[in-house]
mmCIF file of C-alpha atoms in Angstrom:
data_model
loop_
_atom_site.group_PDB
_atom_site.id
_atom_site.type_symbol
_atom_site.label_atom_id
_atom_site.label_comp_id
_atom_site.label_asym_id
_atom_site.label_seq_id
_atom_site.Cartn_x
_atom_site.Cartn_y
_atom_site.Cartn_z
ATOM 1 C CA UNK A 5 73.614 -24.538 -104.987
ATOM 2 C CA UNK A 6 74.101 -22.515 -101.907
ATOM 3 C CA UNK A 7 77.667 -20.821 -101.418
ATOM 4 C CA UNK A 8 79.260 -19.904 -98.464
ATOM 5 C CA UNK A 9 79.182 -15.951 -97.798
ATOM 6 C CA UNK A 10 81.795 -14.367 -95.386
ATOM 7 C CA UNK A 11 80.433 -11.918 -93.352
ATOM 8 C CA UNK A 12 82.583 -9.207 -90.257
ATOM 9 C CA UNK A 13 81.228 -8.759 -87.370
ATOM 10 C CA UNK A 14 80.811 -5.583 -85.291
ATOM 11 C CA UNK A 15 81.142 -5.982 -81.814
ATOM 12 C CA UNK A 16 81.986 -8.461 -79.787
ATOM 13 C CA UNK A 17 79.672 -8.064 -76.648
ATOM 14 C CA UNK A 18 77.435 -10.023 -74.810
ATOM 15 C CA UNK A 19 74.944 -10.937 -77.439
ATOM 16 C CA UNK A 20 77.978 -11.302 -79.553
ATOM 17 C CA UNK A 21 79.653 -14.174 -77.576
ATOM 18 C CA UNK A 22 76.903 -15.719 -76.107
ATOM 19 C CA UNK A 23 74.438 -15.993 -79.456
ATOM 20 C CA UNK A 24 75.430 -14.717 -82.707
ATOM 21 C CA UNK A 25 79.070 -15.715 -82.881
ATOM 22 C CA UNK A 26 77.941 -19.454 -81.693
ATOM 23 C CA UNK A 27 75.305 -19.673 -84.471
ATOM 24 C CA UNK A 28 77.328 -18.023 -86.867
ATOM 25 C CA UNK A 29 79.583 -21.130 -86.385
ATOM 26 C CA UNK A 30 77.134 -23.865 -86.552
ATOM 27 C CA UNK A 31 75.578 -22.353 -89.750
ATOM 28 C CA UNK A 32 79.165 -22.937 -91.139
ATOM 29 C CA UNK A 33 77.746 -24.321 -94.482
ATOM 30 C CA UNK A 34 76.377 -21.040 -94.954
ATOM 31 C CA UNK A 35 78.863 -18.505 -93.571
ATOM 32 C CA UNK A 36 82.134 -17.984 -92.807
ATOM 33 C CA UNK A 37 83.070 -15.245 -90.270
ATOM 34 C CA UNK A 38 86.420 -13.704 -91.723
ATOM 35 C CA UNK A 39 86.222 -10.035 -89.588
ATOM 36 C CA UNK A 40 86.162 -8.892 -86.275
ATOM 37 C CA UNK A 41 85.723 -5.758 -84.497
ATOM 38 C CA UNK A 42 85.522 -4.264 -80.943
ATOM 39 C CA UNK A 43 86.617 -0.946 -79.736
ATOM 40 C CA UNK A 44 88.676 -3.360 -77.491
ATOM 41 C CA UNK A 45 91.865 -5.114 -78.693
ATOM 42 C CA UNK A 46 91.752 -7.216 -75.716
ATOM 43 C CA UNK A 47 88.115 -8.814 -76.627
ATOM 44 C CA UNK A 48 88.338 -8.581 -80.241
ATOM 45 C CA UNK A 49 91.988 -10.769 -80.095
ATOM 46 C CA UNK A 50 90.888 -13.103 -77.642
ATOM 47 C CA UNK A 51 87.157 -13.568 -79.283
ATOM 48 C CA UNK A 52 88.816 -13.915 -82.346
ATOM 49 C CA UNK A 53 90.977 -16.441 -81.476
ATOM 50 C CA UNK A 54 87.851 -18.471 -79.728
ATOM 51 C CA UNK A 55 85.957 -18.282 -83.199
ATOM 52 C CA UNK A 56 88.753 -18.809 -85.535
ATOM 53 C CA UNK A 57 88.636 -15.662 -87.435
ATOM 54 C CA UNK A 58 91.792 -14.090 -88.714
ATOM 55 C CA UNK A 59 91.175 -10.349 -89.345
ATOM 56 C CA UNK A 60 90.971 -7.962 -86.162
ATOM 57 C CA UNK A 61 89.884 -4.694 -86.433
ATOM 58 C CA UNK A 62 89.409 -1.680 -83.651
ATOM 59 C CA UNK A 63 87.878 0.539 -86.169
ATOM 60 C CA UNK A 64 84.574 -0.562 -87.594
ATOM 61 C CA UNK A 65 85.780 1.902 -90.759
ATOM 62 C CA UNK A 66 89.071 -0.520 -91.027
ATOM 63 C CA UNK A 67 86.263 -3.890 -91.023
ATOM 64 C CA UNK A 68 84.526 -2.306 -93.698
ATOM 65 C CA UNK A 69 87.547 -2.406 -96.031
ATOM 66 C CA UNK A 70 87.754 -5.875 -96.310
ATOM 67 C CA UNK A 71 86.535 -8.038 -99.174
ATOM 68 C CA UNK A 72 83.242 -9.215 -97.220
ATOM 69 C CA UNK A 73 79.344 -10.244 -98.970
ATOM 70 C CA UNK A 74 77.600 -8.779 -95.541
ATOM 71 C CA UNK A 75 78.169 -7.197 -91.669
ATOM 72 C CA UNK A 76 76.720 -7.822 -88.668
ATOM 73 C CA UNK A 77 76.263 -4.705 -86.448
ATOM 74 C CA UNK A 78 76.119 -5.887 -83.019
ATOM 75 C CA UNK A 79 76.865 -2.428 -80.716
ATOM 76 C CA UNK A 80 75.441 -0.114 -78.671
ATOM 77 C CA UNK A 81 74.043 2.979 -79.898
ATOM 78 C CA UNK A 82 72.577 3.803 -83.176
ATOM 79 C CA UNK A 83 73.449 1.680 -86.011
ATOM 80 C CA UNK A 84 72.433 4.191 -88.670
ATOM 81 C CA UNK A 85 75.835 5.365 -89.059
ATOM 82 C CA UNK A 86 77.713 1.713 -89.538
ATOM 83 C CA UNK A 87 74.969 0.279 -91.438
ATOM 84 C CA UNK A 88 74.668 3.554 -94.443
ATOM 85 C CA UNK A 89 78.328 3.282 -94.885
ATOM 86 C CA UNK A 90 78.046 -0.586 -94.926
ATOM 87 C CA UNK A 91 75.475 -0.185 -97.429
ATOM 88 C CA UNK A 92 77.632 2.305 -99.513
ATOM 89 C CA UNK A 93 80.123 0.123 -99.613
ATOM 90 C CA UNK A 94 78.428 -2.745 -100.997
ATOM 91 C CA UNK A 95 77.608 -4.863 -97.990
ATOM 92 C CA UNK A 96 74.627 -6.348 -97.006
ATOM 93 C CA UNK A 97 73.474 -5.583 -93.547
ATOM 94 C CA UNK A 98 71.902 -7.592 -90.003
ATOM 95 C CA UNK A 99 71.611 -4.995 -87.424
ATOM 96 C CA UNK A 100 71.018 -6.456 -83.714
ATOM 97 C CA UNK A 101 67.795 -4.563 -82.210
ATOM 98 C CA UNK A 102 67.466 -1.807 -82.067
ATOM 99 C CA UNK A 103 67.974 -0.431 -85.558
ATOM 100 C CA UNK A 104 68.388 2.937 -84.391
ATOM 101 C CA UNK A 105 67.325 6.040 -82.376
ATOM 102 C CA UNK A 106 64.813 7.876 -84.929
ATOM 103 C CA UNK A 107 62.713 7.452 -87.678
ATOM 104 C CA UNK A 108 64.937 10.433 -89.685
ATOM 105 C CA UNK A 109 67.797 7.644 -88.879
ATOM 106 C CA UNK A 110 65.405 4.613 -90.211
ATOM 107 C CA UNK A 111 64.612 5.970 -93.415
ATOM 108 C CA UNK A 112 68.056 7.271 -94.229
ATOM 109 C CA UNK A 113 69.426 3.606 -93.572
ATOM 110 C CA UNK A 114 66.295 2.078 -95.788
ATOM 111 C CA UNK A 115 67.667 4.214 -98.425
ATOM 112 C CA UNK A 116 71.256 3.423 -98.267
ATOM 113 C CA UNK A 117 70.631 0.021 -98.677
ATOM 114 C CA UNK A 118 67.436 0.449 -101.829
ATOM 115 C CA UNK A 119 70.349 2.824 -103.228
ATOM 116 C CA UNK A 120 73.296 0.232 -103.093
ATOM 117 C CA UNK A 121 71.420 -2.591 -103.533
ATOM 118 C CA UNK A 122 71.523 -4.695 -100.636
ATOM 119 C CA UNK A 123 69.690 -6.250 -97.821
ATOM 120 C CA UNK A 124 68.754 -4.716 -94.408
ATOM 121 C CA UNK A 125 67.818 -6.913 -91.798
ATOM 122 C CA UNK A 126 66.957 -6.285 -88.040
ATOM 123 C CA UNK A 127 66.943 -9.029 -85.582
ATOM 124 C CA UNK A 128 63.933 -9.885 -83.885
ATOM 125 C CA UNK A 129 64.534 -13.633 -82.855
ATOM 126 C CA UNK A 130 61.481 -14.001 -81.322
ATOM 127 C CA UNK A 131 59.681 -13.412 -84.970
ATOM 128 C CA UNK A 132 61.142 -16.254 -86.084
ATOM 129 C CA UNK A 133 60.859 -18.602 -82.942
ATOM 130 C CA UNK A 134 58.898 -21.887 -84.188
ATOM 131 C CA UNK A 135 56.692 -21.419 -80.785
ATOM 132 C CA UNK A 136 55.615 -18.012 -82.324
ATOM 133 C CA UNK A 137 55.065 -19.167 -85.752
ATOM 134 C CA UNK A 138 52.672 -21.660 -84.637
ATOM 135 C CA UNK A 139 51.339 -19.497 -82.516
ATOM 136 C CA UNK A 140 50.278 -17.303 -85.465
ATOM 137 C CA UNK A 141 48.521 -20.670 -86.764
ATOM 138 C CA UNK A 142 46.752 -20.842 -83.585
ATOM 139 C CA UNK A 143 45.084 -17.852 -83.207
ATOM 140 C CA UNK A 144 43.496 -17.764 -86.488
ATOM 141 C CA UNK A 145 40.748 -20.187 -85.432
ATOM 142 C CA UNK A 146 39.833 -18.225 -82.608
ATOM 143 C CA UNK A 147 36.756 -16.645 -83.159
ATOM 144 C CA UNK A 148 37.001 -12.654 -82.991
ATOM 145 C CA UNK A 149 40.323 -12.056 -81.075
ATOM 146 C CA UNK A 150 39.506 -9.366 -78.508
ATOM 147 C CA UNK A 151 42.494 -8.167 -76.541
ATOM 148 C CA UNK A 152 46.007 -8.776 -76.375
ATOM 149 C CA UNK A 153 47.957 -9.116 -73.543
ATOM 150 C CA UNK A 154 51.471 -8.410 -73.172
ATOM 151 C CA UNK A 155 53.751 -8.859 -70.000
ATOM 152 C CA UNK A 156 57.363 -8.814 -69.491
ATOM 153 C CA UNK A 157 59.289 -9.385 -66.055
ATOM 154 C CA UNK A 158 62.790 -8.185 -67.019
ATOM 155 C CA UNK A 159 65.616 -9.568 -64.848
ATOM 156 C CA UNK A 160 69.139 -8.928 -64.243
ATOM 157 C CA UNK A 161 70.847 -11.114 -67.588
ATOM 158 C CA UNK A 162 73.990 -11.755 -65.323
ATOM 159 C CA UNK A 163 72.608 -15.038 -64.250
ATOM 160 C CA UNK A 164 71.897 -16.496 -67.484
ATOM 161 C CA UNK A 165 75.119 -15.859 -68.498
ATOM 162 C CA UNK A 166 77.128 -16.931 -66.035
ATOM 163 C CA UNK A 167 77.568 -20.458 -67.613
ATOM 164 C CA UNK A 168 79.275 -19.100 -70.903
ATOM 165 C CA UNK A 169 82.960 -18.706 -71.306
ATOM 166 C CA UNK A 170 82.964 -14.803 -71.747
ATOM 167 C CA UNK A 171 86.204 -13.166 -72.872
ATOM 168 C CA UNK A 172 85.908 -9.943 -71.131
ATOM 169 C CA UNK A 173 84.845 -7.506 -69.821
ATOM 170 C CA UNK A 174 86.969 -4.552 -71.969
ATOM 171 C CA UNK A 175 90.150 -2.730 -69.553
ATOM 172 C CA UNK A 176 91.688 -1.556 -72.603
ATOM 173 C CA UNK A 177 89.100 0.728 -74.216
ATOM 174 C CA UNK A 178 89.825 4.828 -74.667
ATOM 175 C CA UNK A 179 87.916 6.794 -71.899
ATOM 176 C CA UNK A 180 87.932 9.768 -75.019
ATOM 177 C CA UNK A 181 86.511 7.625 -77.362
ATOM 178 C CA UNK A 182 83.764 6.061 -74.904
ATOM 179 C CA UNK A 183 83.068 10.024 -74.076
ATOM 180 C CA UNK A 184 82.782 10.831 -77.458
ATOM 181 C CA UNK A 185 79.925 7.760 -78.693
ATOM 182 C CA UNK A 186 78.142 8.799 -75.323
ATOM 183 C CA UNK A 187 77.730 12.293 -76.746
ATOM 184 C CA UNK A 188 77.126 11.043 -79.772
ATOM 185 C CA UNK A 189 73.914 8.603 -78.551
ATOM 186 C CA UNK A 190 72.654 11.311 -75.733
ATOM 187 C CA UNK A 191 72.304 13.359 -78.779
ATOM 188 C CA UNK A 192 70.527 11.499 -80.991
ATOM 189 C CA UNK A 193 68.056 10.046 -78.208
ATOM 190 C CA UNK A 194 67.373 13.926 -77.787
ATOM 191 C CA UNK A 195 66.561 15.121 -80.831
ATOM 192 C CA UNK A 196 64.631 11.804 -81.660
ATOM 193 C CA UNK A 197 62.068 12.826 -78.757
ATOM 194 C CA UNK A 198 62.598 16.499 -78.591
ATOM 195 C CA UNK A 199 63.608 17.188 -75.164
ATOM 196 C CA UNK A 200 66.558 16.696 -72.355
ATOM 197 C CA UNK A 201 64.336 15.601 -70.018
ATOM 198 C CA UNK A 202 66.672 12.881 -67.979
ATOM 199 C CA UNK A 203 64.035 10.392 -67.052
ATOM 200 C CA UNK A 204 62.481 10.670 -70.729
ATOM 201 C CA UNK A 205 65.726 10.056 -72.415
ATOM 202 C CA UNK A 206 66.512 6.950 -70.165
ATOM 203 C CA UNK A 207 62.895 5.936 -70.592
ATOM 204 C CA UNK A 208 63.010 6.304 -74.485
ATOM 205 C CA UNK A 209 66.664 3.806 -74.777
ATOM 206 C CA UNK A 210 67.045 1.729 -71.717
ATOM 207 C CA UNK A 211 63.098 0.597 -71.604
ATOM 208 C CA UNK A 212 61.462 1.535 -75.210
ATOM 209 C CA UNK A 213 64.355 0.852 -77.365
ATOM 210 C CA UNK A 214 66.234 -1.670 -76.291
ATOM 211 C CA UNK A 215 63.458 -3.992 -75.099
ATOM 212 C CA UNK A 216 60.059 -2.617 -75.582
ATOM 213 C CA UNK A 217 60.973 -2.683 -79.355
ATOM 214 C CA UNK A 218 60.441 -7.313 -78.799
ATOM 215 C CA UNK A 219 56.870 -6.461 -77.452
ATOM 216 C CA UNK A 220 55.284 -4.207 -80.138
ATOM 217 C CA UNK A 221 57.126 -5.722 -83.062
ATOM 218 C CA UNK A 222 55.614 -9.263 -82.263
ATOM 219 C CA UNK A 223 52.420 -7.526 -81.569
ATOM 220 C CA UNK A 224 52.116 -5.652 -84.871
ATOM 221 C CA UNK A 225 53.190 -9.058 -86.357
ATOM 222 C CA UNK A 226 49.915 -10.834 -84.765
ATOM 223 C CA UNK A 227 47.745 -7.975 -85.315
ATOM 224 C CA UNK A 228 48.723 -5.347 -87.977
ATOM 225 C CA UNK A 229 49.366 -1.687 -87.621
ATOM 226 C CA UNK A 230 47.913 -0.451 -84.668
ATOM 227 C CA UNK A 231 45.039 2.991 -85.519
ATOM 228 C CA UNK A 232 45.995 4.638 -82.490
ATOM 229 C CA UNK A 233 48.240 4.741 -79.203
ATOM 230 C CA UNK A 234 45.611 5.022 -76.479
ATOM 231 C CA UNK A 235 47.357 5.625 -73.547
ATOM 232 C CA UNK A 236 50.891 5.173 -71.894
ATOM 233 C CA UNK A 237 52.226 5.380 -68.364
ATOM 234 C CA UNK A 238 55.605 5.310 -67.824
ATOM 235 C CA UNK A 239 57.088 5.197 -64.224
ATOM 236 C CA UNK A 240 60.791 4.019 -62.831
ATOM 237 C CA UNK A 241 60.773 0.678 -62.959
ATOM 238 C CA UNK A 242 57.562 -0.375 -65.287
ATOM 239 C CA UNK A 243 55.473 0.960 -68.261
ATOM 240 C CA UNK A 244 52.377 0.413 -70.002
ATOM 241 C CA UNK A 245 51.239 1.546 -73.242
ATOM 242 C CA UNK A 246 47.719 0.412 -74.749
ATOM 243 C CA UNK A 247 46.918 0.122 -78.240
ATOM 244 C CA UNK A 248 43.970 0.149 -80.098
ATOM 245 C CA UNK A 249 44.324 -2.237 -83.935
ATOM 246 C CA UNK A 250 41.051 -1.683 -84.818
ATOM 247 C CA UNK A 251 39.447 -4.514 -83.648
ATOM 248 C CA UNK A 252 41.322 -6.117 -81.094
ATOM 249 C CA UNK A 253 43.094 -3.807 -78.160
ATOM 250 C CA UNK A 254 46.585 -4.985 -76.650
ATOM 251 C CA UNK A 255 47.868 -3.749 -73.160
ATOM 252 C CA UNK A 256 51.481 -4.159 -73.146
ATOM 253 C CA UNK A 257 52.949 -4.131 -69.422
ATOM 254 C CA UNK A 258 56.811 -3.920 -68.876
ATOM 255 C CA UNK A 259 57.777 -4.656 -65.471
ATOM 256 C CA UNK A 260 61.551 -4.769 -64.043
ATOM 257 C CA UNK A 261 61.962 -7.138 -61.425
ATOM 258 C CA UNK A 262 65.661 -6.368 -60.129
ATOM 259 C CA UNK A 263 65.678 -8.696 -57.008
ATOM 260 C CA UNK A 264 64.371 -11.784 -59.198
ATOM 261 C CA UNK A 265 66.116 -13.800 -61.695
ATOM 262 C CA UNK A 266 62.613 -14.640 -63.618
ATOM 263 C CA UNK A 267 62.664 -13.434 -66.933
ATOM 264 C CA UNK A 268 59.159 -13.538 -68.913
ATOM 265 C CA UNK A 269 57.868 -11.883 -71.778
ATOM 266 C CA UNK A 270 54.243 -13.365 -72.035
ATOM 267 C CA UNK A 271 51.514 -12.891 -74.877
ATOM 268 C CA UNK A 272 48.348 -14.159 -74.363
ATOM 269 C CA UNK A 273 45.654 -13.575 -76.843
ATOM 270 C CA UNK A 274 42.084 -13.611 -75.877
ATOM 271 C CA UNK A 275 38.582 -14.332 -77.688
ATOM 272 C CA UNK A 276 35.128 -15.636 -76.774
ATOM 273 C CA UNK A 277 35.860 -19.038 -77.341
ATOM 274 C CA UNK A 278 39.270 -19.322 -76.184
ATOM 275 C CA UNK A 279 42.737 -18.007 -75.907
ATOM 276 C CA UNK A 280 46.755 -18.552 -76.949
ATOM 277 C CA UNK A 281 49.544 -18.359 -74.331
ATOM 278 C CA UNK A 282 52.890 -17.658 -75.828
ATOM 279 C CA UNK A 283 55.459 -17.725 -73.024
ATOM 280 C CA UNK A 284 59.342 -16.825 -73.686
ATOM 281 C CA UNK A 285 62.124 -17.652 -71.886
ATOM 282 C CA UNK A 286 65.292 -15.287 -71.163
ATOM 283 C CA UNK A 287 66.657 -14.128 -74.387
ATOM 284 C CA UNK A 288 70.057 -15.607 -73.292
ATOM 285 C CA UNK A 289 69.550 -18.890 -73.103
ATOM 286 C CA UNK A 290 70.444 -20.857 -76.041
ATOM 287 C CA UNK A 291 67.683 -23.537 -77.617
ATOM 288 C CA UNK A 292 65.301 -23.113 -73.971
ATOM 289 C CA UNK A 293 61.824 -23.819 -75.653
ATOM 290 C CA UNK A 294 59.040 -21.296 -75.862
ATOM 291 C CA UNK A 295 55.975 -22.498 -74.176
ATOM 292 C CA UNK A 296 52.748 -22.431 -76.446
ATOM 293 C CA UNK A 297 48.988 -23.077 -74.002
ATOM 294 C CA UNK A 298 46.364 -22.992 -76.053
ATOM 295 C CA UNK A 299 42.980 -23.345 -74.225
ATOM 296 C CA UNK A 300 39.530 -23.521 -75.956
ATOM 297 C CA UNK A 301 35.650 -24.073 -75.477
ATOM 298 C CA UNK A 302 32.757 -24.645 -77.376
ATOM 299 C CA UNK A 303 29.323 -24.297 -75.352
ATOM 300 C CA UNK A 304 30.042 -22.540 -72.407
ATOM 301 C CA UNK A 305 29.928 -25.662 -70.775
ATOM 302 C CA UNK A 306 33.364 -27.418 -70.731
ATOM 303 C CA UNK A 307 36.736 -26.355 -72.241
ATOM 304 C CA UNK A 308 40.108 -28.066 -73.105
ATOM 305 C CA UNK A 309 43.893 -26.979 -72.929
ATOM 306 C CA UNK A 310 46.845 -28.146 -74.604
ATOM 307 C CA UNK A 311 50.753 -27.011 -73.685
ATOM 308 C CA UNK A 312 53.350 -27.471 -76.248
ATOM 309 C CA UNK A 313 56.777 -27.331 -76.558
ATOM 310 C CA UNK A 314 56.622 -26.856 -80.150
ATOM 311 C CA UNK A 315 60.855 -27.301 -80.821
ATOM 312 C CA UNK A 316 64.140 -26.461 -78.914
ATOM 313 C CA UNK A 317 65.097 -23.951 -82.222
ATOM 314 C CA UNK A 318 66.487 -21.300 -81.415
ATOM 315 C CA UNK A 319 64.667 -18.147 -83.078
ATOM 316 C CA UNK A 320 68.419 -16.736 -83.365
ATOM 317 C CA UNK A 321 69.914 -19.596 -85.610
ATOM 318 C CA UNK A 322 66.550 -18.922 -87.349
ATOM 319 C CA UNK A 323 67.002 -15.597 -88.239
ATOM 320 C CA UNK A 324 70.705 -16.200 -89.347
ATOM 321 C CA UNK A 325 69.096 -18.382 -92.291
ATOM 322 C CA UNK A 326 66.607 -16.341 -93.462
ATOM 323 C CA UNK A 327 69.431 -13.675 -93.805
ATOM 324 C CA UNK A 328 71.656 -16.073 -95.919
ATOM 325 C CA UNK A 329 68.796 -17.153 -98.064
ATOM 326 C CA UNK A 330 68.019 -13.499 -98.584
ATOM 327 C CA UNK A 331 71.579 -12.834 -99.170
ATOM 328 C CA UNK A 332 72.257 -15.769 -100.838
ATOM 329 C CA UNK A 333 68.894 -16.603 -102.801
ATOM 330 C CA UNK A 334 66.871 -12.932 -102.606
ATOM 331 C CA UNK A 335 64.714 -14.793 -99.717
ATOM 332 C CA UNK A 336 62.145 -12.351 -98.212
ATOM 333 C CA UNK A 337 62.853 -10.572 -95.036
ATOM 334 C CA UNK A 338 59.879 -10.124 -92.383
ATOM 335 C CA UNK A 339 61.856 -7.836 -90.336
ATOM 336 C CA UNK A 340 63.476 -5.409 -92.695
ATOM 337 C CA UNK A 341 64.216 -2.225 -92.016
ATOM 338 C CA UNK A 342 60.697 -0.313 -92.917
ATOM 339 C CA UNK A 343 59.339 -2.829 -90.256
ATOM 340 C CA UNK A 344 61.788 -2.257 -87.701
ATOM 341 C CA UNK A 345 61.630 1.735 -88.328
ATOM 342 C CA UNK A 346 57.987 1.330 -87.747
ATOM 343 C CA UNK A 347 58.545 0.562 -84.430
ATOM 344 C CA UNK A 348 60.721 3.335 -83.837
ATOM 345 C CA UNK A 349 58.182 5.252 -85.058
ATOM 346 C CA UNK A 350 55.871 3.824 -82.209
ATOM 347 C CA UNK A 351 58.674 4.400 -79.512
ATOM 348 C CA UNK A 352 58.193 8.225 -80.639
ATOM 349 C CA UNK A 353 55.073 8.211 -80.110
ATOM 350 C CA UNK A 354 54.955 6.421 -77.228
ATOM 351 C CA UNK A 355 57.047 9.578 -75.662
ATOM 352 C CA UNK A 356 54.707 11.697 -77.328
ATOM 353 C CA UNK A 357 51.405 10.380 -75.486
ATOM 354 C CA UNK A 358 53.029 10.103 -72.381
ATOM 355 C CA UNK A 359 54.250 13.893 -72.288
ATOM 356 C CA UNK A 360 50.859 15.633 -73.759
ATOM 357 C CA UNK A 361 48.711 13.153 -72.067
ATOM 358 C CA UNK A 362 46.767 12.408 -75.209
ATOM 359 C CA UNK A 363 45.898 9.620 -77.670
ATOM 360 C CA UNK A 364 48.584 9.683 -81.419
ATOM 361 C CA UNK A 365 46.538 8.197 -84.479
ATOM 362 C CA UNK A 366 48.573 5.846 -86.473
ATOM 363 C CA UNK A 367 51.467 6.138 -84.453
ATOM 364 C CA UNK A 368 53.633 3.666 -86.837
ATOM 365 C CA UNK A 369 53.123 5.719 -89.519
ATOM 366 C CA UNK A 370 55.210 8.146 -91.377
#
C-alpha cells in the first residue's frame, strides 16, 4: 500500500513556485509538503500560505530539524553542502539541477547518502518526459545511428512566466548573507576548474552548469558514455562542444537568443535510413507537449514522416513519482547522483579542452 511521505522544501524560487510546489500538490496521494524554506521571510510566509504548509523556516539547518522522510533542494549554488547534512540526518534527497559545482563535491554527496542510507536524486525532467522515452524506442530501429545533433535557443524565461501568480521577488533578504553564499559559490566554481579567469567561471555556471548539464545528460542517456571530448568552442553568447561515443558523434550547439522569446532545445538523431526529431518546449511551461518527427526510408527512393505529440505529461510530475516509488518502494533512480556527477565531470572537462586546445579521453570518467 503506498503511504504518504512528507517531504521540506528548500527554496522557494522560480522553479519552486512555478513547477515543483504545483506538482508536489497534485501528487498529494503521495506527499505531503510539511516544510518550507527561503532565505526570505517574505516569500517563504506568503508561498507557504499559497501551498498550505505550516512550518517556515529561514535557515535550511532549522528545516532539517523537523520530523521529515525526504528534502527537496531547490537553490542556487552548490547543493553538496544541504544535501550531505540532509543525508546525515536521515533524509532522503531530490536536488534540482545542477547537483553541484565539482566532481570532489559529487562523490562526497554519493557517499553521504550510501553512508546514511538514503536516496539521491537529481532532476532531469526531460529524462523522464514520455516524448523522450519513446524517443529512445524510436531510435533503436534505425539502422547504425551516425551523429547526434543537439541545439538549444535559450530565451529570456520572463515571458513564460509571466502568467503564474509569483509571490516575490525577495526585499527582505540580508545583503551579508547574499555576500557571503556569493563567496562561497565563486569559490567553489574556481577551484572546480582551476582558475579565476572571469569569462571561464561565468562560462563554467551560467552556460555549462546550469543548462548545458539538460543537453549532455539526455545525450549520454541515448548514447552511453562518450570515449572522448573532441573539441569545444566557447564564445559570449553560444558554445559548442563535440563528442565522440564510439560510434556515433554528437555536436551539441548552445545558442542564447536574448532579443527572442523562442526557447528550443532540439535533438535530432541521424542514420542512413532515417532520423528522430525530439523537440522541447520552454522548461517553464507546465504540460506543453514535446514534439517527436520521426522520418524514415527504405530504397533511396521514397521516404515517410510521422509527428507525434506523444502526451501532455509533464516530465516534472514524472520525476516526482519515480522519487516516491524510490522512497517509498526502493524504485530505481535513472538520474542518481553518480549519473548526475558524471556530467559534472564532463563540464570539467569541457573547460579543460577549451583552455589547452586539445581532445580529454573519457571525460565522464573518474
Amino acid at each position: 500500500m503506498n503511504r504518504t511521505i512528507k517531504v521540506g522544501v528548500i527554496g522557494a524560487g522560480v522553479i519552486g513556485q512555478v513547477m515543483h510546489l504545483h506538482f508536489l500538490r497534485e501528487l498529494s496521494d503521495r506527499y505531503e509538503t510539511v516544510a518550507l524554506c527561503d532565505l526570505s521571510g517574505e516569500v517563504a510566509s506568503g508561498v507557504a500560505s499559497e501551498y498550505g504548509i505550516e512550518q517556515v523556516y529561514r535557515d535550511w539547518r532549522d528545516l532539517l530539524r523537523v520530523e521529515l522522510d525526504a528534502v527537496f533542494i531547490l537553490t542556487s549554488g552548490s547543493h553538496a553542502p544541504i544535501a550531505i547534512e540532509a543525508a546525515r540526518a536521515g533524509k532522503h534527497v531530490f536536488s534540482e539541477k545542477p547537483m553541484c559545482f565539482s566532481v570532489a563535491e559529487g562523490l562526497a554527496m554519493i557517499n553521504a547518502a550510501k553512508e546514511n542510507g538514503v536516496v539521491l536524486m537529481v532532476g532531469y525532467p526531460k529524462r523522464y518526459d514520455p516524448a523522450f522515452i519513446r524517443f529512445t524506442e524510436e531510435v533503436t530501429h534505425l539502422s547504425g545511428p551516425k551523429l547526434l545533433r543537439v541545439t538549444t535557443t535559450e530565451s529570456p524565461f520572463e515571458p513564460y512566466i509571466a502568467h503564474y501568480p509569483m509571490i516575490g521577488p525577495p526585499r527582505d533578504v540580508d545583503q551579508d548573507v547574499i555576500a557571503t553564499l556569493v563567496a562561497d559559490s565563486e569559490s567553489r566554481l574556481r577551484s572546480a576548474i582551476g582558475t579565476e579567469d572571469p569569462f571561464l567561471v561565468r562560462q563554467y555556471q551560467a552556460v555549462l552548469l546550469d543548462t548545458l548539464v539538460h543537453e549532455v545528460n539526455t545525450a549520454r542517456a541515448l548514447l552511453g558514455e562518450p570515449v572522448s571530448l573532441d573539441y569545444v568552442d566557447l564564445r559570449e553568447g553560444h558554445a559548442t562542444v563535440a563528442l565522440d561515443f564510439g560510434g556515433p558523434t554528437a555536436v551539441i550547439h548552445w545558442l542564447e537568443t536574448p532579443l527572442m522569446t523562442r526557447y528550443s532545445m532540439e535533438f535530432s538523431l541521424h542514420a542512413a535510413d532515417g532520423r528522430a526529431t525530439l523537440t522541447f518546449p520552454s522548461p517553464y511551461l507546465r504540460n506543453a507537449p514535446t514534439s517527436l518527427v520521426v522520418e524514415r526510408g527504405a530504397d533511396g527512393t521514397s521516404s515517410w514522416r510521422r509527428e507525434d505529440v506523444v502526451s501532455y505529461e509533464s516530465g516534472f510530475k514524472e520525476e516526482l513519482r519515480v522519487f516516491y516509488e524510490a522512497v517509498a518502494n526502493e524504485g530505481a533512480v535513472p538520474t542518481d547522483g553518480l549519473d548526475a556527477t558524471r556530467d559534472i565531470a564532463l563540464c570539467q572537462a569541457i573547460i579543460t579542452s577549451f583552455v589547452t586546445g586539445a581532445p580529454v579521453a573519457n571525460p565522464t570518467s573518474f
